[in-house]
Amino acid sequence: MASGDEKRRLTILGSTGSIGTNTLDVIERLGGRKKFEIAALTGNGNIPLLAEQARRLGAELAVTADEERYGELKDALSGSGIAVAAGRSGLIEAAERDAGWVMAAIVGNAGLAPTLAAARRGAAIALANKECLVSAGSLFLEAVRKGGARLLPVDSEHNAIFQVLESEQRHAVERIILTASGGPFRTKSLEEMRHVTADIARAHPNWSMGLKISIDSASMFNKALEMIEARHLFGFRPDQIEVIVHPQSVIHSMVGYSDGSVLAQLGCPDMRTAIGYALSYPKRSALPVERLDFAKLARLDFEAPDESRFPALRLARRAMEAGGVQGAVLNGAKETALEAFIKARIGFLAMAEIVEKVMDALADLPAAATMDDVFAADEKARQIAAGLIA
Ligand code: NDP
């Protein structure tokens, strides 16, 4: 907060989702309407929740990404004085409002354009949406730099690295070690994984998250996206980014230095720690999250990831090494395959097979010169993936 009674202005893109609702919880615990002004909230299909949130926090603007739901949102907010908008232009309008801090928590590539709009006007962006960096990488970072924006990582692994990366000692960093829970299929054979349904795959052992990221955790595509995200966010080489399976999800990630020291950030698996850190940065706030009880925990386990059962990790490495638009290709194909898996049109293992085939088909796409090239690569990947699914 700039001074005594001045309220901070915030916007939450994706307020009705898992990260969005946790963000509102943190905001309310840190003072709610007394301390914060909500410039805009956005959602997609959950109109009742969006309207309830907007009324509760006194938002100035509420936006549904779904143009067909505009009337429903307008009715739900009638008499409140809260402005209503819909569709892509509504999301951009929300992101462009003069809020100093923006939570980017729309799921998937749909979050790219609005987050970019917030970056271009120089907001502090609490970045949960990893797809911005996976798909648009250096172009997204360039927009952040040119706009004078700041990225505050919310993904728990990247938030952990952000907390333990000593900015004066970047030259001494040898490796970034991303921890992975291994998901619900950590010990399952390929044959067992072949027949799982979306309902089984969404049951994450440690974290409570949205549907898509939960299934991505089961296939380890979430870790694949996080590897690419870490590469762009922290600027290290692909071979400096390691993954270790750590089933308890207590160590959220680590940085290894040239003197042999490894710095880690630990905590109970609760996204409100990372969200609160990004909201309060550079200070720390008191948050009502569970505290670690080391005696109860007793042990921390680690194992190497098995890339033969989880090929997503190998595909991430391939996308990082190839550079260019291969992150956008991987993500576009993955999102299409994931939708098909959720609708039971393809099996669990087919997701990685489809992504690999799309990456093969688009291996020669030139690097993106503009954001339009990124969107075009994403679209091509989706079309090819859809063809393979059909
Ligand atoms: P959810 O699915 O729970 O929520 C997604 C949000 O995006 C909702 O507000 C949803 O609206 C909205 N939305 C859905 N489709 C669209 C669309 N086409 N256009 C605009 N808005 C849309 O996702 P999560 O909160 O789990 O994840 C959000 C992002 O944060 C993802 O990128 C994820 O990878 C990342 N993340 C999430 C973590 C977690 O713990 N959940 C941890 C780390 C990163 P509605 O619900 O109204 O339909």
Short mmCIF file of C-alpha atoms and ligand atoms in Angstrom, two decimals:
data_model
loop_
_atom_site.label_atom_id
_atom_site.label_comp_id
_atom_site.label_asym_id
_atom_site.label_seq_id
_atom_site.Cartn_x
_atom_site.Cartn_y
_atom_site.Cartn_z
CA MET A 1 0.00 0.00 0.00
CA ALA A 2 1.47 3.32 -1.04
CA SER A 3 0.44 5.23 2.09
CA GLY A 4 -1.68 4.98 5.24
CA ASP A 5 -5.32 4.79 4.09
CA GLU A 6 -4.80 4.38 0.39
CA LYS A 7 -6.43 1.23 -0.95
CA ARG A 8 -4.67 -1.02 -3.45
CA ARG A 9 -6.47 -1.57 -6.74
CA LEU A 10 -6.58 -5.16 -7.95
CA THR A 11 -7.98 -7.12 -10.87
CA ILE A 12 -8.48 -10.87 -10.87
CA LEU A 13 -8.58 -12.56 -14.25
CA GLY A 14 -10.19 -15.95 -13.67
CA SER A 15 -11.70 -15.11 -10.26
CA THR A 16 -14.18 -18.03 -10.35
CA GLY A 17 -11.50 -20.73 -10.66
CA SER A 18 -9.40 -22.53 -8.10
CA ILE A 19 -6.64 -19.88 -8.05
CA GLY A 20 -9.22 -17.09 -8.35
CA THR A 21 -11.28 -18.19 -5.33
CA ASN A 22 -8.10 -18.72 -3.28
CA THR A 23 -7.00 -15.21 -4.27
CA LEU A 24 -10.29 -13.73 -3.06
CA ASP A 25 -9.90 -15.69 0.17
CA VAL A 26 -6.43 -14.20 0.73
CA ILE A 27 -7.69 -10.69 -0.12
CA GLU A 28 -10.54 -11.01 2.38
CA ARG A 29 -8.24 -12.33 5.08
CA LEU A 30 -5.86 -9.42 4.50
CA GLY A 31 -8.56 -6.80 5.01
CA GLY A 32 -11.03 -7.17 2.11
CA ARG A 33 -12.85 -4.02 1.05
CA LYS A 34 -11.17 -1.96 3.78
CA LYS A 35 -7.76 -2.46 2.19
CA PHE A 36 -8.44 -3.31 -1.44
CA GLU A 37 -10.44 -1.92 -4.35
CA ILE A 38 -11.44 -4.43 -7.01
CA ALA A 39 -11.19 -2.89 -10.47
CA ALA A 40 -12.39 -6.00 -12.31
CA LEU A 41 -13.23 -9.69 -11.91
CA THR A 42 -13.53 -12.14 -14.79
CA GLY A 43 -14.94 -15.63 -15.22
CA ASN A 44 -16.39 -17.78 -17.95
CA GLY A 45 -19.28 -20.15 -17.25
CA ASN A 46 -19.86 -19.78 -13.51
CA ILE A 47 -22.07 -16.67 -13.66
CA PRO A 48 -23.69 -17.07 -10.19
CA LEU A 49 -20.28 -17.20 -8.49
CA LEU A 50 -18.90 -14.31 -10.55
CA ALA A 51 -21.91 -12.12 -9.69
CA GLU A 52 -21.73 -13.07 -6.01
CA GLN A 53 -17.99 -12.28 -5.88
CA ALA A 54 -18.48 -8.94 -7.65
CA ARG A 55 -21.22 -7.87 -5.21
CA ARG A 56 -19.33 -9.12 -2.15
CA LEU A 57 -16.12 -7.28 -3.04
CA GLY A 58 -17.75 -4.27 -4.70
CA ALA A 59 -16.00 -4.79 -8.04
CA GLU A 60 -16.29 -1.98 -10.60
CA LEU A 61 -16.50 -4.36 -13.56
CA ALA A 62 -17.47 -8.02 -13.98
CA VAL A 63 -16.71 -9.86 -17.22
CA THR A 64 -17.71 -13.24 -18.57
CA ALA A 65 -15.56 -14.60 -21.36
CA ASP A 66 -18.66 -16.24 -22.81
CA GLU A 67 -20.53 -13.66 -24.94
CA GLU A 68 -23.71 -15.71 -24.79
CA ARG A 69 -23.85 -15.36 -21.00
CA TYR A 70 -23.71 -11.54 -21.06
CA GLY A 71 -27.47 -11.15 -20.43
CA GLU A 72 -27.37 -13.62 -17.55
CA LEU A 73 -24.51 -11.74 -15.85
CA LYS A 74 -26.24 -8.39 -16.49
CA ASP A 75 -29.42 -9.70 -14.83
CA ALA A 76 -27.50 -11.17 -11.91
CA LEU A 77 -25.87 -7.78 -11.25
CA SER A 78 -28.84 -5.53 -11.96
CA GLY A 79 -29.23 -2.74 -9.44
CA SER A 80 -25.68 -3.21 -8.15
CA GLY A 81 -24.05 -0.43 -10.19
CA ILE A 82 -21.37 -2.91 -11.30
CA ALA A 83 -20.46 -2.56 -14.98
CA VAL A 84 -20.76 -5.74 -17.08
CA ALA A 85 -18.90 -6.85 -20.21
CA ALA A 86 -18.36 -10.09 -22.12
CA GLY A 87 -16.14 -11.85 -24.63
CA ARG A 88 -12.54 -11.29 -25.62
CA SER A 89 -12.91 -7.49 -25.71
CA GLY A 90 -14.43 -7.57 -22.21
CA LEU A 91 -11.44 -9.54 -20.89
CA ILE A 92 -9.05 -7.01 -22.44
CA GLU A 93 -11.09 -4.15 -20.94
CA ALA A 94 -10.74 -5.80 -17.52
CA ALA A 95 -6.98 -6.26 -17.93
CA GLU A 96 -6.53 -2.67 -19.10
CA ARG A 97 -8.31 -1.10 -16.10
CA ASP A 98 -5.89 0.88 -13.95
CA ALA A 99 -5.27 -1.75 -11.28
CA GLY A 100 -1.68 -1.87 -10.03
CA TRP A 101 -1.82 -5.62 -9.35
CA VAL A 102 -3.40 -8.22 -11.61
CA MET A 103 -3.85 -11.90 -10.85
CA ALA A 104 -3.52 -13.82 -14.14
CA ALA A 105 -5.51 -16.99 -13.38
CA ILE A 106 -7.46 -17.76 -16.54
CA VAL A 107 -6.86 -21.37 -17.52
CA GLY A 108 -4.98 -22.20 -20.73
CA ASN A 109 -3.99 -20.17 -23.75
CA ALA A 110 -7.19 -18.11 -23.36
CA GLY A 111 -5.29 -16.23 -20.65
CA LEU A 112 -2.55 -15.01 -22.97
CA ALA A 113 -4.23 -11.98 -24.62
CA PRO A 114 -5.64 -10.43 -21.42
CA THR A 115 -2.42 -11.02 -19.46
CA LEU A 116 -0.51 -9.42 -22.30
CA ALA A 117 -2.80 -6.38 -22.09
CA ALA A 118 -1.99 -6.04 -18.37
CA ALA A 119 1.74 -6.42 -19.15
CA ARG A 120 1.64 -3.73 -21.82
CA ARG A 121 0.28 -1.17 -19.39
CA GLY A 122 2.89 -1.99 -16.75
CA ALA A 123 0.91 -3.84 -14.05
CA ALA A 124 2.46 -6.04 -11.37
CA ILE A 125 1.27 -9.43 -12.62
CA ALA A 126 0.80 -12.33 -10.24
CA LEU A 127 1.31 -15.05 -12.84
CA ALA A 128 -0.56 -18.30 -12.28
CA ASN A 129 -1.29 -18.82 -15.98
CA LYS A 130 1.82 -20.68 -17.10
CA GLU A 131 0.65 -20.85 -20.70
CA CYS A 132 1.66 -17.18 -21.27
CA LEU A 133 5.32 -18.10 -20.94
CA VAL A 134 5.02 -21.56 -22.45
CA SER A 135 3.40 -20.29 -25.65
CA ALA A 136 4.78 -16.80 -26.07
CA GLY A 137 8.07 -17.03 -24.07
CA SER A 138 10.46 -14.28 -25.11
CA LEU A 139 7.76 -12.17 -26.84
CA PHE A 140 5.73 -12.15 -23.64
CA LEU A 141 8.83 -11.20 -21.63
CA GLU A 142 9.58 -8.42 -24.10
CA ALA A 143 6.06 -7.02 -23.63
CA VAL A 144 6.59 -7.16 -19.85
CA ARG A 145 9.89 -5.30 -20.16
CA LYS A 146 8.62 -2.69 -22.62
CA GLY A 147 5.47 -2.06 -20.59
CA GLY A 148 7.45 -1.71 -17.35
CA ALA A 149 5.43 -4.57 -15.85
CA ARG A 150 6.65 -6.98 -13.18
CA LEU A 151 6.07 -10.73 -12.98
CA LEU A 152 5.42 -12.31 -9.59
CA PRO A 153 5.28 -16.09 -10.06
CA VAL A 154 2.32 -17.85 -8.43
CA ASP A 155 2.86 -21.39 -9.68
CA SER A 156 4.09 -22.92 -6.40
CA GLU A 157 7.34 -24.23 -7.92
CA HIS A 158 8.24 -20.92 -9.55
CA ASN A 159 7.16 -19.00 -6.51
CA ALA A 160 9.53 -21.19 -4.47
CA ILE A 161 12.41 -20.55 -6.88
CA PHE A 162 11.62 -16.82 -6.85
CA GLN A 163 11.92 -16.91 -3.06
CA VAL A 164 15.31 -18.69 -2.97
CA LEU A 165 17.01 -17.36 -6.10
CA GLU A 166 19.61 -14.88 -4.92
CA SER A 167 19.52 -12.20 -7.60
CA GLU A 168 23.14 -11.14 -6.93
CA GLN A 169 24.31 -14.76 -7.31
CA ARG A 170 22.74 -15.73 -10.64
CA HIS A 171 26.22 -16.51 -12.05
CA ALA A 172 26.62 -19.14 -9.30
CA VAL A 173 23.38 -20.98 -10.06
CA GLU A 174 24.08 -24.45 -11.40
CA ARG A 175 20.57 -25.83 -11.55
CA ILE A 176 16.91 -25.23 -10.94
CA ILE A 177 15.25 -28.28 -9.41
CA LEU A 178 11.49 -28.45 -9.92
CA THR A 179 9.73 -30.85 -7.59
CA ALA A 180 6.84 -32.95 -8.86
CA SER A 181 4.38 -34.91 -6.75
CA GLY A 182 4.22 -37.60 -9.46
CA GLY A 183 0.42 -37.26 -9.44
CA PRO A 184 -2.08 -40.05 -8.87
CA PHE A 185 -0.33 -42.43 -11.32
CA ARG A 186 3.21 -42.16 -9.92
CA THR A 187 3.38 -45.89 -9.28
CA LYS A 188 0.99 -47.08 -12.03
CA SER A 189 2.16 -49.09 -15.04
CA LEU A 190 1.55 -47.94 -18.61
CA GLU A 191 -1.04 -50.68 -18.95
CA GLU A 192 -2.93 -49.39 -15.90
CA MET A 193 -2.76 -45.79 -17.16
CA ARG A 194 -4.10 -46.78 -20.59
CA HIS A 195 -7.62 -47.29 -19.21
CA VAL A 196 -8.04 -44.43 -16.68
CA THR A 197 -10.90 -41.94 -17.02
CA ALA A 198 -10.84 -38.17 -16.46
CA ASP A 199 -12.57 -38.65 -13.09
CA ILE A 200 -9.77 -40.92 -11.92
CA ALA A 201 -7.03 -38.71 -13.39
CA ARG A 202 -8.33 -35.54 -11.76
CA ALA A 203 -7.86 -36.85 -8.20
CA HIS A 204 -4.57 -35.22 -7.22
CA PRO A 205 -2.97 -36.72 -4.07
CA ASN A 206 -1.84 -33.39 -2.50
CA TRP A 207 -3.18 -30.27 -4.22
CA SER A 208 -6.74 -29.10 -4.75
CA MET A 209 -6.77 -27.48 -8.22
CA GLY A 210 -8.87 -26.90 -11.34
CA LEU A 211 -9.86 -29.86 -13.55
CA LYS A 212 -7.36 -29.29 -16.36
CA ILE A 213 -4.25 -28.70 -14.26
CA SER A 214 -5.17 -31.72 -12.13
CA ILE A 215 -5.26 -33.99 -15.20
CA ASP A 216 -2.08 -32.33 -16.50
CA SER A 217 -0.47 -33.27 -13.19
CA ALA A 218 -1.46 -36.89 -13.69
CA SER A 219 0.12 -36.98 -17.17
CA MET A 220 3.02 -34.78 -15.98
CA PHE A 221 2.20 -32.33 -18.77
CA ASN A 222 1.84 -29.81 -15.95
CA LYS A 223 5.51 -30.38 -15.05
CA ALA A 224 6.40 -30.16 -18.75
CA LEU A 225 4.74 -26.73 -18.96
CA GLU A 226 6.48 -25.70 -15.74
CA MET A 227 9.91 -26.64 -17.14
CA ILE A 228 9.33 -24.34 -20.13
CA GLU A 229 7.85 -21.66 -17.85
CA ALA A 230 10.93 -21.82 -15.58
CA ARG A 231 13.29 -21.57 -18.52
CA HIS A 232 11.73 -18.27 -19.64
CA LEU A 233 10.99 -16.86 -16.23
CA PHE A 234 14.46 -17.34 -14.79
CA GLY A 235 16.52 -17.36 -17.99
CA PHE A 236 18.61 -20.49 -17.42
CA ARG A 237 19.59 -23.07 -20.06
CA PRO A 238 17.34 -26.10 -20.67
CA ASP A 239 20.02 -28.46 -19.29
CA GLN A 240 20.01 -26.51 -15.99
CA ILE A 241 16.34 -27.34 -15.39
CA GLU A 242 15.84 -30.63 -13.54
CA VAL A 243 12.77 -32.43 -12.27
CA ILE A 244 12.67 -34.63 -9.18
CA VAL A 245 9.63 -36.54 -7.99
CA HIS A 246 8.85 -35.70 -4.36
CA PRO A 247 5.53 -37.33 -3.42
CA GLN A 248 4.82 -35.25 -0.29
CA SER A 249 4.82 -31.88 -2.16
CA VAL A 250 6.39 -30.19 0.86
CA ILE A 251 9.51 -28.90 -0.88
CA HIS A 252 8.04 -26.69 -3.60
CA SER A 253 11.29 -26.39 -5.57
CA MET A 254 15.01 -25.72 -5.14
CA VAL A 255 17.98 -23.84 -6.54
CA GLY A 256 21.44 -25.49 -6.59
CA TYR A 257 24.51 -23.22 -6.35
CA SER A 258 28.16 -23.72 -7.35
CA ASP A 259 29.32 -24.11 -3.74
CA GLY A 260 27.17 -27.24 -3.39
CA SER A 261 24.41 -25.46 -1.44
CA VAL A 262 20.83 -26.20 -2.36
CA LEU A 263 18.22 -23.67 -1.22
CA ALA A 264 14.64 -24.85 -0.96
CA GLN A 265 11.27 -23.36 -0.05
CA LEU A 266 9.00 -25.62 2.00
CA GLY A 267 5.42 -25.39 3.15
CA CYS A 268 2.14 -27.27 3.33
CA PRO A 269 0.59 -27.65 -0.14
CA ASP A 270 -1.74 -24.62 -0.12
CA MET A 271 -1.76 -22.15 -3.00
CA ARG A 272 -2.64 -19.32 -0.65
CA THR A 273 1.01 -19.10 0.45
CA ALA A 274 2.22 -18.36 -3.09
CA ILE A 275 -0.76 -16.07 -3.78
CA GLY A 276 -0.22 -14.17 -0.51
CA TYR A 277 3.49 -13.86 -1.26
CA ALA A 278 2.74 -12.36 -4.67
CA LEU A 279 0.12 -10.03 -3.17
CA SER A 280 2.31 -8.79 -0.32
CA TYR A 281 5.70 -8.80 -2.10
CA PRO A 282 8.29 -7.72 -1.03
CA LYS A 283 6.78 -8.11 2.46
CA ARG A 284 5.27 -11.23 4.00
CA SER A 285 1.76 -11.34 5.41
CA ALA A 286 0.24 -13.48 8.15
CA LEU A 287 -1.77 -16.20 6.39
CA PRO A 288 -4.03 -18.81 7.99
CA VAL A 289 -2.44 -21.76 6.19
CA GLU A 290 -1.50 -24.96 7.98
CA ARG A 291 2.04 -24.94 9.42
CA LEU A 292 4.50 -27.73 8.67
CA ASP A 293 4.86 -30.21 11.51
CA PHE A 294 8.22 -31.85 10.82
CA ALA A 295 7.87 -34.51 13.51
CA LYS A 296 4.53 -35.59 12.05
CA LEU A 297 5.94 -35.45 8.54
CA ALA A 298 8.90 -37.64 9.62
CA ARG A 299 10.35 -38.13 6.14
CA LEU A 300 10.69 -36.59 2.70
CA ASP A 301 11.00 -38.94 -0.29
CA PHE A 302 12.52 -38.41 -3.71
CA GLU A 303 12.75 -40.45 -6.90
CA ALA A 304 13.86 -39.82 -10.49
CA PRO A 305 10.98 -39.22 -12.92
CA ASP A 306 10.27 -42.05 -15.35
CA GLU A 307 10.16 -40.52 -18.82
CA SER A 308 9.09 -43.78 -20.44
CA ARG A 309 5.81 -43.64 -18.50
CA PHE A 310 5.61 -39.83 -18.55
CA PRO A 311 6.82 -38.77 -22.03
CA ALA A 312 5.57 -35.21 -21.44
CA LEU A 313 8.89 -34.43 -19.72
CA ARG A 314 10.87 -35.54 -22.77
CA LEU A 315 8.60 -33.45 -25.00
CA ALA A 316 9.18 -30.38 -22.81
CA ARG A 317 12.92 -30.81 -23.14
CA ARG A 318 12.54 -31.12 -26.89
CA ALA A 319 10.42 -27.92 -27.03
CA MET A 320 12.93 -26.01 -24.86
CA GLU A 321 15.88 -27.11 -26.96
CA ALA A 322 14.15 -26.32 -30.26
CA GLY A 323 12.95 -22.93 -28.97
CA GLY A 324 10.93 -20.76 -31.37
CA VAL A 325 7.21 -21.54 -31.32
CA GLN A 326 7.60 -25.14 -30.14
CA GLY A 327 6.21 -24.21 -26.70
CA ALA A 328 3.06 -22.86 -28.38
CA VAL A 329 2.85 -26.01 -30.51
CA LEU A 330 3.23 -28.31 -27.50
CA ASN A 331 0.64 -26.38 -25.50
CA GLY A 332 -1.90 -25.99 -28.33
CA ALA A 333 -1.73 -29.72 -29.09
CA LYS A 334 -1.85 -30.59 -25.40
CA GLU A 335 -4.94 -28.44 -24.73
CA THR A 336 -6.75 -30.04 -27.68
CA ALA A 337 -5.80 -33.56 -26.61
CA LEU A 338 -6.76 -32.79 -23.01
CA GLU A 339 -10.25 -31.59 -24.06
CA ALA A 340 -10.66 -34.82 -26.04
CA PHE A 341 -9.56 -36.91 -23.06
CA ILE A 342 -12.00 -35.09 -20.75
CA LYS A 343 -14.77 -35.88 -23.26
CA ALA A 344 -13.62 -39.54 -23.33
CA ARG A 345 -12.82 -39.33 -27.04
CA ILE A 346 -9.24 -40.53 -26.55
CA GLY A 347 -7.38 -42.48 -23.89
CA PHE A 348 -4.99 -41.07 -21.30
CA LEU A 349 -1.79 -42.18 -23.06
CA ALA A 350 -2.97 -40.87 -26.42
CA MET A 351 -2.52 -37.30 -25.15
CA ALA A 352 1.28 -37.48 -25.26
CA GLU A 353 1.22 -39.48 -28.52
CA ILE A 354 -0.84 -36.74 -30.19
CA VAL A 355 1.38 -33.94 -28.86
CA GLU A 356 4.49 -35.69 -30.16
CA LYS A 357 2.96 -36.20 -33.62
CA VAL A 358 1.92 -32.53 -33.80
CA MET A 359 5.44 -31.46 -32.75
CA ASP A 360 6.86 -33.70 -35.50
CA ALA A 361 4.52 -32.15 -38.07
CA LEU A 362 5.33 -28.57 -37.05
CA ALA A 363 9.03 -28.99 -36.22
CA ASP A 364 10.07 -26.58 -38.98
CA LEU A 365 7.79 -23.66 -38.11
CA PRO A 366 9.90 -20.48 -37.98
CA ALA A 367 10.35 -18.60 -34.70
CA ALA A 368 7.65 -16.03 -33.95
CA ALA A 369 8.38 -12.42 -34.89
CA THR A 370 5.07 -11.17 -33.50
CA MET A 371 2.31 -12.33 -31.17
CA ASP A 372 0.20 -13.13 -34.24
CA ASP A 373 2.78 -15.78 -35.18
CA VAL A 374 2.36 -17.31 -31.70
CA PHE A 375 -1.43 -17.43 -32.07
CA ALA A 376 -1.03 -18.89 -35.59
CA ALA A 377 1.31 -21.65 -34.32
CA ASP A 378 -1.14 -22.44 -31.52
CA GLU A 379 -4.02 -22.61 -34.03
CA LYS A 380 -2.09 -24.88 -36.43
CA ALA A 381 -1.20 -27.22 -33.57
CA ARG A 382 -4.87 -27.38 -32.53
CA GLN A 383 -5.99 -28.13 -36.10
CA ILE A 384 -3.50 -30.96 -36.56
CA ALA A 385 -4.30 -32.40 -33.13
CA ALA A 386 -8.04 -32.23 -33.89
CA GLY A 387 -7.41 -34.06 -37.18
CA LEU A 388 -5.51 -36.82 -35.37
CA ILE A 389 -8.28 -37.14 -32.78
CA ALA A 390 -11.00 -37.35 -35.45
P1 NDP B 1 -9.83 -23.35 -13.06
O1 NDP B 1 -10.31 -24.19 -14.17
O2 NDP B 1 -10.21 -23.69 -11.68
O3 NDP B 1 -10.30 -21.82 -13.32
C1 NDP B 1 -10.06 -21.20 -14.54
C2 NDP B 1 -10.61 -19.81 -14.59
O4 NDP B 1 -10.58 -19.37 -15.96
C3 NDP B 1 -12.07 -19.70 -14.16
O5 NDP B 1 -12.30 -18.40 -13.66
C4 NDP B 1 -12.82 -19.92 -15.48
O6 NDP B 1 -14.14 -19.40 -15.46
C5 NDP B 1 -11.93 -19.12 -16.41
N1 NDP B 1 -12.02 -19.57 -17.80
C6 NDP B 1 -12.23 -20.82 -18.28
N2 NDP B 1 -12.22 -20.82 -19.62
C7 NDP B 1 -12.01 -19.53 -19.99
C8 NDP B 1 -11.92 -18.88 -21.26
N3 NDP B 1 -12.01 -19.54 -22.41
N4 NDP B 1 -11.69 -17.54 -21.28
C9 NDP B 1 -11.57 -16.84 -20.13
N5 NDP B 1 -11.68 -17.39 -18.90
C10 NDP B 1 -11.88 -18.73 -18.85
O7 NDP B 1 -8.24 -23.24 -13.22
P2 NDP B 1 -7.14 -23.07 -12.09
O8 NDP B 1 -7.52 -21.95 -11.18
O9 NDP B 1 -6.79 -24.38 -11.54
O10 NDP B 1 -5.89 -22.61 -12.97
C11 NDP B 1 -5.79 -21.32 -13.54
C12 NDP B 1 -4.39 -21.14 -14.10
O11 NDP B 1 -3.47 -21.18 -13.01
C13 NDP B 1 -3.96 -22.25 -15.07
O12 NDP B 1 -3.15 -21.70 -16.06
C14 NDP B 1 -3.17 -23.20 -14.19
O13 NDP B 1 -2.20 -23.92 -14.92
C15 NDP B 1 -2.51 -22.21 -13.23
N6 NDP B 1 -2.17 -22.79 -11.93
C16 NDP B 1 -3.15 -23.31 -11.13
C17 NDP B 1 -2.82 -23.86 -9.90
C18 NDP B 1 -3.88 -24.36 -8.97
O14 NDP B 1 -3.57 -24.70 -7.83
N7 NDP B 1 -5.14 -24.44 -9.38
C19 NDP B 1 -1.43 -23.95 -9.45
C20 NDP B 1 -0.50 -23.33 -10.34
C21 NDP B 1 -0.86 -22.78 -11.54
P3 NDP B 1 -15.43 -20.29 -14.97
O15 NDP B 1 -14.97 -21.08 -13.78
O16 NDP B 1 -16.42 -19.21 -14.61
O17 NDP B 1 -15.85 -21.12 -16.12
#
